[in-house]
PDB file of C-alpha atoms in Angstrom:
ATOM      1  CA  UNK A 583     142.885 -49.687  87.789  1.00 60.00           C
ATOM      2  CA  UNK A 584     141.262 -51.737  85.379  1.00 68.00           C
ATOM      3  CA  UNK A 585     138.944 -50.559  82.578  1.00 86.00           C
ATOM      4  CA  UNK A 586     137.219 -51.558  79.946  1.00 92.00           C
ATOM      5  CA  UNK A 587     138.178 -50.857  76.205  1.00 92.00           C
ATOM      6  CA  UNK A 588     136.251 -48.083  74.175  1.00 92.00           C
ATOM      7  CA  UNK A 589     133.901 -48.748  71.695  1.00 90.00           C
ATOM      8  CA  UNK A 590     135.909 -48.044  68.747  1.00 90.00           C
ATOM      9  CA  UNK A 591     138.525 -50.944  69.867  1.00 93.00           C
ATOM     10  CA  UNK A 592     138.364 -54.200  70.001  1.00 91.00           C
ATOM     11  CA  UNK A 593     140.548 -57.357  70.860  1.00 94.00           C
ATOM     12  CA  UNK A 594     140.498 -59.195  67.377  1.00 90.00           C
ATOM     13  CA  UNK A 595     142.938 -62.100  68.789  1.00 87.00           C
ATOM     14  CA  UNK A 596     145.013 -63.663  71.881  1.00 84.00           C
ATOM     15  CA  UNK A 597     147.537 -66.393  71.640  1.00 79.00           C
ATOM     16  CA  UNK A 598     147.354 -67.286  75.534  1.00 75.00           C
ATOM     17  CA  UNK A 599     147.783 -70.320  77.572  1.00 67.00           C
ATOM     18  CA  UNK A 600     149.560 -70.367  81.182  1.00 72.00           C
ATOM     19  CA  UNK A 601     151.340 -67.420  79.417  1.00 89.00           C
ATOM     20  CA  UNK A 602     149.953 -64.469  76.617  1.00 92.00           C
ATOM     21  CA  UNK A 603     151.907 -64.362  73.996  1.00 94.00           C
ATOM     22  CA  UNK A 604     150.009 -62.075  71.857  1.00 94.00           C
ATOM     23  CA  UNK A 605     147.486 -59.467  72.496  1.00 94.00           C
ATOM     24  CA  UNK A 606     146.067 -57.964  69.172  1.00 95.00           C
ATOM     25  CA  UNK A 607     143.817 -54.653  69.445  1.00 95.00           C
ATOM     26  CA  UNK A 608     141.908 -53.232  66.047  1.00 94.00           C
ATOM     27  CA  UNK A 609     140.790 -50.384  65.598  1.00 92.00           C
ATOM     28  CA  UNK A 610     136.761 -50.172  64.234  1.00 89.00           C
ATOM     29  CA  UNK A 611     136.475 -48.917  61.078  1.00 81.00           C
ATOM     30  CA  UNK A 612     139.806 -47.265  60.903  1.00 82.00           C
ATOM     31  CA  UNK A 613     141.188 -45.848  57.396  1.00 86.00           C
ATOM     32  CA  UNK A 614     144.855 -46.612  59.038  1.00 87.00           C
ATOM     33  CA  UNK A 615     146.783 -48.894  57.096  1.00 87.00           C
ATOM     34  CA  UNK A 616     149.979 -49.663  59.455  1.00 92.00           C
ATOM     35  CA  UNK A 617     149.847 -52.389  62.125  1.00 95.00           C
ATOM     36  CA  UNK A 618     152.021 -51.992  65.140  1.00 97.00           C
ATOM     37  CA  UNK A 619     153.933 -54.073  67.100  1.00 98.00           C
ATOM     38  CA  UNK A 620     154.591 -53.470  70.620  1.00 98.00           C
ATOM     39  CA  UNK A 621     157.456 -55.019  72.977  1.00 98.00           C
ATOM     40  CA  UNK A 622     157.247 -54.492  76.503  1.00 97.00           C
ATOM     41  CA  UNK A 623     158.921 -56.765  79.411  1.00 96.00           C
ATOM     42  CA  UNK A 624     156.004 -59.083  80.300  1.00 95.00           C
ATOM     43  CA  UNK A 625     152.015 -59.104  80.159  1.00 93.00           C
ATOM     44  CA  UNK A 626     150.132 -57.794  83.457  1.00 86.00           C
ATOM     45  CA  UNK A 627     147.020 -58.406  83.514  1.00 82.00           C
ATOM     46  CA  UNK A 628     144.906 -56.900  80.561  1.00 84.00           C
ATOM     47  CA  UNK A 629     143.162 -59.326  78.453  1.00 86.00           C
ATOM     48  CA  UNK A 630     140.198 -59.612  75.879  1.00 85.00           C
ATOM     49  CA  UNK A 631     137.916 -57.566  78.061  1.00 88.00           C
ATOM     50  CA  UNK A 632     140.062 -55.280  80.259  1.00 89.00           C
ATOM     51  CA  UNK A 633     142.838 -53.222  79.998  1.00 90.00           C
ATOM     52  CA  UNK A 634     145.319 -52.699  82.684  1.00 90.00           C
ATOM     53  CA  UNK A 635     146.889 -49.003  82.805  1.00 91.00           C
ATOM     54  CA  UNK A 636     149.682 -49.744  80.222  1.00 93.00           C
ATOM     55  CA  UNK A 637     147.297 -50.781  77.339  1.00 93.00           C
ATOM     56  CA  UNK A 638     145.118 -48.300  78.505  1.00 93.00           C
ATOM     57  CA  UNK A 639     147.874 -45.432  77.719  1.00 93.00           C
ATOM     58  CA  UNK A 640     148.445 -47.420  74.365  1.00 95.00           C
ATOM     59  CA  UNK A 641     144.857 -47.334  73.252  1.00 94.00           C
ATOM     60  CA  UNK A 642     144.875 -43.455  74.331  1.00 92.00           C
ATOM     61  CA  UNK A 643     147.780 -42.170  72.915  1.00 93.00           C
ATOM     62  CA  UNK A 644     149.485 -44.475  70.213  1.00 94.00           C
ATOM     63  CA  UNK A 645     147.045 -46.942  68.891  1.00 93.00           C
ATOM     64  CA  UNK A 646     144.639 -44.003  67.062  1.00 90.00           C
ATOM     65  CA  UNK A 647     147.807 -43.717  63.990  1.00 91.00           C
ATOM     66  CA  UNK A 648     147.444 -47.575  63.619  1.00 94.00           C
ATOM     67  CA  UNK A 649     145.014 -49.688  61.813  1.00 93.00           C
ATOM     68  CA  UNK A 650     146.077 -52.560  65.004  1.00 94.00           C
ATOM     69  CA  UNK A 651     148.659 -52.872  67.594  1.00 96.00           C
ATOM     70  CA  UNK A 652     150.038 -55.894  68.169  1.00 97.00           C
ATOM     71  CA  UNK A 653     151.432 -56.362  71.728  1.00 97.00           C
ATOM     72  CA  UNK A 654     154.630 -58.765  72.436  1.00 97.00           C
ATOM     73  CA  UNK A 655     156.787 -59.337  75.051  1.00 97.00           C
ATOM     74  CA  UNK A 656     160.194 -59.893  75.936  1.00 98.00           C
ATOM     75  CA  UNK A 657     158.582 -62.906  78.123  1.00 97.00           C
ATOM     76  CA  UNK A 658     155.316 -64.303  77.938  1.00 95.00           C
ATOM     77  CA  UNK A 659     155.351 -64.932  81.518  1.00 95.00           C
ATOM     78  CA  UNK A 660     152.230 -63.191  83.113  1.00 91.00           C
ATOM     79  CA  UNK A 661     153.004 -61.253  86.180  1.00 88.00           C
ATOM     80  CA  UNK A 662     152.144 -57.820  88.102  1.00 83.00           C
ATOM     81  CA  UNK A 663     154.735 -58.183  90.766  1.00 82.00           C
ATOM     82  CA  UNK A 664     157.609 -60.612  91.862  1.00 85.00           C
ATOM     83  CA  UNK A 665     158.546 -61.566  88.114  1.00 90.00           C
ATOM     84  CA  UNK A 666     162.213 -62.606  90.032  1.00 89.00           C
ATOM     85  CA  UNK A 667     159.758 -65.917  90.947  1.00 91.00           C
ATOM     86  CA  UNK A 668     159.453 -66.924  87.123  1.00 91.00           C
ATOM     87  CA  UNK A 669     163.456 -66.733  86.212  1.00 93.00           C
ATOM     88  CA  UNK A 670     163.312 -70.731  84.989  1.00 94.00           C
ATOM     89  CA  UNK A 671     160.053 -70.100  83.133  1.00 94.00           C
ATOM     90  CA  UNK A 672     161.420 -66.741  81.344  1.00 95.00           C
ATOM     91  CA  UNK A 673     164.519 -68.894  79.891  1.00 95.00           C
ATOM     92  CA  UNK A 674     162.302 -71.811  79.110  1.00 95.00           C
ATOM     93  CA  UNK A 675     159.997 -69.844  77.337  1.00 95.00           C
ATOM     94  CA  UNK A 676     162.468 -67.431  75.233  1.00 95.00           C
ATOM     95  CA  UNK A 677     162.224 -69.636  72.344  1.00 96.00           C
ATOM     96  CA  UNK A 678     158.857 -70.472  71.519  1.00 95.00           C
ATOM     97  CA  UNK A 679     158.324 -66.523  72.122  1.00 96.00           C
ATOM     98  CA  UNK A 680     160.627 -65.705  69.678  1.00 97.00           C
ATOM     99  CA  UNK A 681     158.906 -67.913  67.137  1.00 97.00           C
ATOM    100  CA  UNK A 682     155.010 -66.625  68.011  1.00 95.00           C
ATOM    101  CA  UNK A 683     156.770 -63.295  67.491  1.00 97.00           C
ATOM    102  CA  UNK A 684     158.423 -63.723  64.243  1.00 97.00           C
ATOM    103  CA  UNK A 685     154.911 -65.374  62.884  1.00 96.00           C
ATOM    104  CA  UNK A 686     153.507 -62.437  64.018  1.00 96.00           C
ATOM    105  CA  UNK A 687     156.228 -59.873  61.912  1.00 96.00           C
ATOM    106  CA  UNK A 688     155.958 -62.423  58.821  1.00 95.00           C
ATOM    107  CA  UNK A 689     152.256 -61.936  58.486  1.00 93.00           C
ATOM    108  CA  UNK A 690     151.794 -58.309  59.294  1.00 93.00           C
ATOM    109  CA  UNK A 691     151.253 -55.644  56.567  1.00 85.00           C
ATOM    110  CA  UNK A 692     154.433 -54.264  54.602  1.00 83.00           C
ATOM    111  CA  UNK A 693     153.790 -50.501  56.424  1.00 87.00           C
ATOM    112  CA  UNK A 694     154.309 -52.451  60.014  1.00 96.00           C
ATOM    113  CA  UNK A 695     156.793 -50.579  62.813  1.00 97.00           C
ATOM    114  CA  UNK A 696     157.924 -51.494  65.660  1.00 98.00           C
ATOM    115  CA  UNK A 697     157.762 -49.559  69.390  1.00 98.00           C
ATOM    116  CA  UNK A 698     160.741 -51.169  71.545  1.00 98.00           C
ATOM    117  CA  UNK A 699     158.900 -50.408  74.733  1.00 98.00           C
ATOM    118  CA  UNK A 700     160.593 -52.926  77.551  1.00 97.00           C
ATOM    119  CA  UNK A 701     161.636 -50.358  79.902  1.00 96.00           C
ATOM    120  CA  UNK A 702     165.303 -50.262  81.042  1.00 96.00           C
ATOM    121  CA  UNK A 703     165.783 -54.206  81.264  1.00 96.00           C
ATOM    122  CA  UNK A 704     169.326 -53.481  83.128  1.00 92.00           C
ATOM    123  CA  UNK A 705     167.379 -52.363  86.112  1.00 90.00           C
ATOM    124  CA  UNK A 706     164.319 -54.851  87.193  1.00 88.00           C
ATOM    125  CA  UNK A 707     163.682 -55.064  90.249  1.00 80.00           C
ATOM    126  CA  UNK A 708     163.001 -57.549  93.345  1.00 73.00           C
ATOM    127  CA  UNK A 709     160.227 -57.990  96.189  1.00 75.00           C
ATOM    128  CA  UNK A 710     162.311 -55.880  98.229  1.00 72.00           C
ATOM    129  CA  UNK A 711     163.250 -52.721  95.912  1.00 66.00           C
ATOM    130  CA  UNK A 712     166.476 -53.702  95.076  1.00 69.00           C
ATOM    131  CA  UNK A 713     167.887 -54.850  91.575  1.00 73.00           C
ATOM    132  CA  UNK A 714     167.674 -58.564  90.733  1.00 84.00           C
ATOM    133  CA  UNK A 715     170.753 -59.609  88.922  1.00 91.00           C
ATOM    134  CA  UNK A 716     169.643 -63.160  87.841  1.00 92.00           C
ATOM    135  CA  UNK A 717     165.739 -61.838  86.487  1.00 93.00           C
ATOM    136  CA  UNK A 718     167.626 -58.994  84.434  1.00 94.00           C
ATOM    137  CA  UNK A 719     169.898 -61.420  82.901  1.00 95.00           C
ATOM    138  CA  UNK A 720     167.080 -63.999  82.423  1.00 95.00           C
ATOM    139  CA  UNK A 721     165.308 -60.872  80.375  1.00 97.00           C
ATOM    140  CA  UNK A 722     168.081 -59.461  78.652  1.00 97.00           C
ATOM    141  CA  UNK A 723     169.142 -62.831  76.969  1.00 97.00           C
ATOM    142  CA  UNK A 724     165.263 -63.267  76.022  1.00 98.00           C
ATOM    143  CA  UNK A 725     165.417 -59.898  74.473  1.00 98.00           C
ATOM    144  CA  UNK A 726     169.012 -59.942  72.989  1.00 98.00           C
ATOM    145  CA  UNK A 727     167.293 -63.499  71.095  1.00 97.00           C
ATOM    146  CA  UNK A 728     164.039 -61.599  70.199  1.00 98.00           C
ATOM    147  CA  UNK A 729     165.587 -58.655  68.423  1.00 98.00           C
ATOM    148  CA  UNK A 730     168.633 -60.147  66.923  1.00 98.00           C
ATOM    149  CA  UNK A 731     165.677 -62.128  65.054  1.00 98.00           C
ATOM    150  CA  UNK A 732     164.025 -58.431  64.717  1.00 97.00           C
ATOM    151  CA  UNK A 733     167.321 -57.339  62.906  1.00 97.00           C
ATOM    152  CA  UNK A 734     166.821 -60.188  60.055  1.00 96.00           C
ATOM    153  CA  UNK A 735     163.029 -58.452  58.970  1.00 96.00           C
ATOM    154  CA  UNK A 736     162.046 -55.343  57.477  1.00 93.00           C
ATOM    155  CA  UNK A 737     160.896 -54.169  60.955  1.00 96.00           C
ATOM    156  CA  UNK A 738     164.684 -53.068  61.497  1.00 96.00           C
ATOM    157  CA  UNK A 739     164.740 -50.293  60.047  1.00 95.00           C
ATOM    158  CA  UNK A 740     161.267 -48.686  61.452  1.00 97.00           C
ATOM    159  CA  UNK A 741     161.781 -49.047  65.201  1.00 98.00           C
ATOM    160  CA  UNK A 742     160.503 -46.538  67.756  1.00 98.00           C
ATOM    161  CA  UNK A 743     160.678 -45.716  71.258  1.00 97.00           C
ATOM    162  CA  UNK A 744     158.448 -43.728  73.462  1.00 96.00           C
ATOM    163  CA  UNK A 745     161.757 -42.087  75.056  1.00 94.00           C
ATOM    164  CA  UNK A 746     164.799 -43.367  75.409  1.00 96.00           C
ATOM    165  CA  UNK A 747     165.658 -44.708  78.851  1.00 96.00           C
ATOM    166  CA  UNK A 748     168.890 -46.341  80.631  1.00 94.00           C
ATOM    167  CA  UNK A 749     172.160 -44.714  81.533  1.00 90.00           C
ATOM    168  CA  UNK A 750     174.959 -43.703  79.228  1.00 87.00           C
ATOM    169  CA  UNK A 751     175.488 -45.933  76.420  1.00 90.00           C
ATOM    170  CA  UNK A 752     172.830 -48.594  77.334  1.00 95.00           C
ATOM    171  CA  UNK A 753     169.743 -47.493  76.337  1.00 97.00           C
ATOM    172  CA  UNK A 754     166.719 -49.535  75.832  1.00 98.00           C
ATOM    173  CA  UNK A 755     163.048 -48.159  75.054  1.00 97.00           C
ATOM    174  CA  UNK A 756     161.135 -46.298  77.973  1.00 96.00           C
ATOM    175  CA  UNK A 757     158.276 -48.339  79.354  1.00 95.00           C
ATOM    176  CA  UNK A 758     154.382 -46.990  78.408  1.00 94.00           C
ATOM    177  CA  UNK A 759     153.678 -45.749  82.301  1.00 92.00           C
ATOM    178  CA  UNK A 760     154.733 -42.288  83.419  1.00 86.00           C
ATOM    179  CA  UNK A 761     155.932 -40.885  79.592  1.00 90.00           C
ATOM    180  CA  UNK A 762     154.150 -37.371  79.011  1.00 90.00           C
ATOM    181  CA  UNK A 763     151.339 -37.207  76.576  1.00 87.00           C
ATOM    182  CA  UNK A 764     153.687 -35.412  74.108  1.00 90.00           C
ATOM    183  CA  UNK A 765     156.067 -38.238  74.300  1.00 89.00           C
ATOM    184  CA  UNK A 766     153.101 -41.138  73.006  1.00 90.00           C
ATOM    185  CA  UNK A 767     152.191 -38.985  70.677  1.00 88.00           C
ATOM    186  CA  UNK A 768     155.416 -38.333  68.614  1.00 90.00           C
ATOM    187  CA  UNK A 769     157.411 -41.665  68.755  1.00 95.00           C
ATOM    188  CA  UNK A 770     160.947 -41.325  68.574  1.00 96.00           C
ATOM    189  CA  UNK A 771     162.976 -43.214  65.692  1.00 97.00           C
ATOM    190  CA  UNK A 772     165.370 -45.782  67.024  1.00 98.00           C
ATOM    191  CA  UNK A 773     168.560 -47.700  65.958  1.00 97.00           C
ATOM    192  CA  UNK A 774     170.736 -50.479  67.403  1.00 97.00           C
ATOM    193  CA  UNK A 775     174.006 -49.123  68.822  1.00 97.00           C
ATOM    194  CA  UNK A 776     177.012 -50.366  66.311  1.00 94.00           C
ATOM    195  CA  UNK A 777     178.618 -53.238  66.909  1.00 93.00           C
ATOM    196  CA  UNK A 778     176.265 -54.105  70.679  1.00 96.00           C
ATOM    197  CA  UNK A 779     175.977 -57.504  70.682  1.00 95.00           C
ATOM    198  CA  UNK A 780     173.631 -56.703  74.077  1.00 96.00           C
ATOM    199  CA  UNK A 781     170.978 -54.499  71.898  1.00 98.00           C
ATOM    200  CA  UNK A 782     171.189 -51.120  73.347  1.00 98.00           C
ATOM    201  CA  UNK A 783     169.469 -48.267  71.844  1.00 98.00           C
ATOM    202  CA  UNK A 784     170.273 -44.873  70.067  1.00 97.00           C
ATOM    203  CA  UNK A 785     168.125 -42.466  68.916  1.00 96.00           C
ATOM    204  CA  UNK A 786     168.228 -42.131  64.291  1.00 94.00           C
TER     205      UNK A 786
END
């Protein structure tokens, strides 16, 4: 379901071509003075005038503590379904999305954070259900590169997840869609795991 955005947000900038690398919502008149940046796997298919259900629960739930929210992702690569078709374009893209996204930290306001909000990257699935080995790896190294980038800037120490998601040990940050109300509205604080090299998650 697609809708449009309320009247006290707008869309103040989009870095998109064949991909969106950027998606920046501002609050009207807000006396907020963090920005936020939000990383999720890849861009659906909300835009300048419509939201699609994740940016939708964003705008409801998170974006009101936040003078804008700045939305990333692991891959530019726009797609609703059958991402496993853009594996070549995910690794070709990895690096000019890590750059867009570092511009992005270098120029926000000294009060930014960061919600990791990718959903559990060691689990994507294909067309037909089942997990597809090559698109998780394609994602993970895209988002090992992004944050090991994120670990060199202030926003290091003031990440946040939604909830924690992932089995045992290797965690990443739970995905927008399906998290309870109470969950959006009190963001957990987050940490690398010591000494993961693959960027797993802990809760501070």
């Amino acid at each position: 379901m697609i809708n449009s955005y309320p009247e006290n947000y707008k869309v103040t900038d989009i870095n998109r071509m064949n991909c969106r690398y950027t998606l920046e919502i501002s609050a009207v008149d807000s006396d907020k003075e963090q920005d936020l940046i939000v990383l999720m796997e890849n861009p659906s298919v909300g835009d300048e005038y419509e939201m699609d259900p994740t940016i939708q629960r964003l705008v409801n739930y998170v974006a009101k503590n936040y003078k804008k929210m700045i939305i990333v992702n692991v891959t530019p690569v726009v797609a609703t379904s059958n991402l496993d078709k853009y594996v070549y374009e995910i690794s070709e893209q990895k690096h000019k999305n890590v750059e867009v996204v570092k511009n992005i930290i270098d120029n926000v306001s000294d009060k930014a954070e960061l919600l990791v909000a990718t959903g559990d990257l060691g689990k994507v699935k294909g067309p037909d259900g089942r997990r597809a080995s090559e698109l998780c790896k394609a994602l993970q190294d895209s988002y090992v590169e992004l944050m090991d980038m994120v670990e060199k800037t202030s926003l290091f120490n003031h990440m946040y997840a939604i909830k924690l998601v992932g089995d045992g040990n290797k965690r990443f940050g739970g995905h927008p869609l399906y998290k309870s109300a109470d969950c959006m509205d009190n963001l957990t604080g987050i940490k690398k795991v010591e000494g993961d090299d693959a960027w797993h998650l802990e809760e501070k």
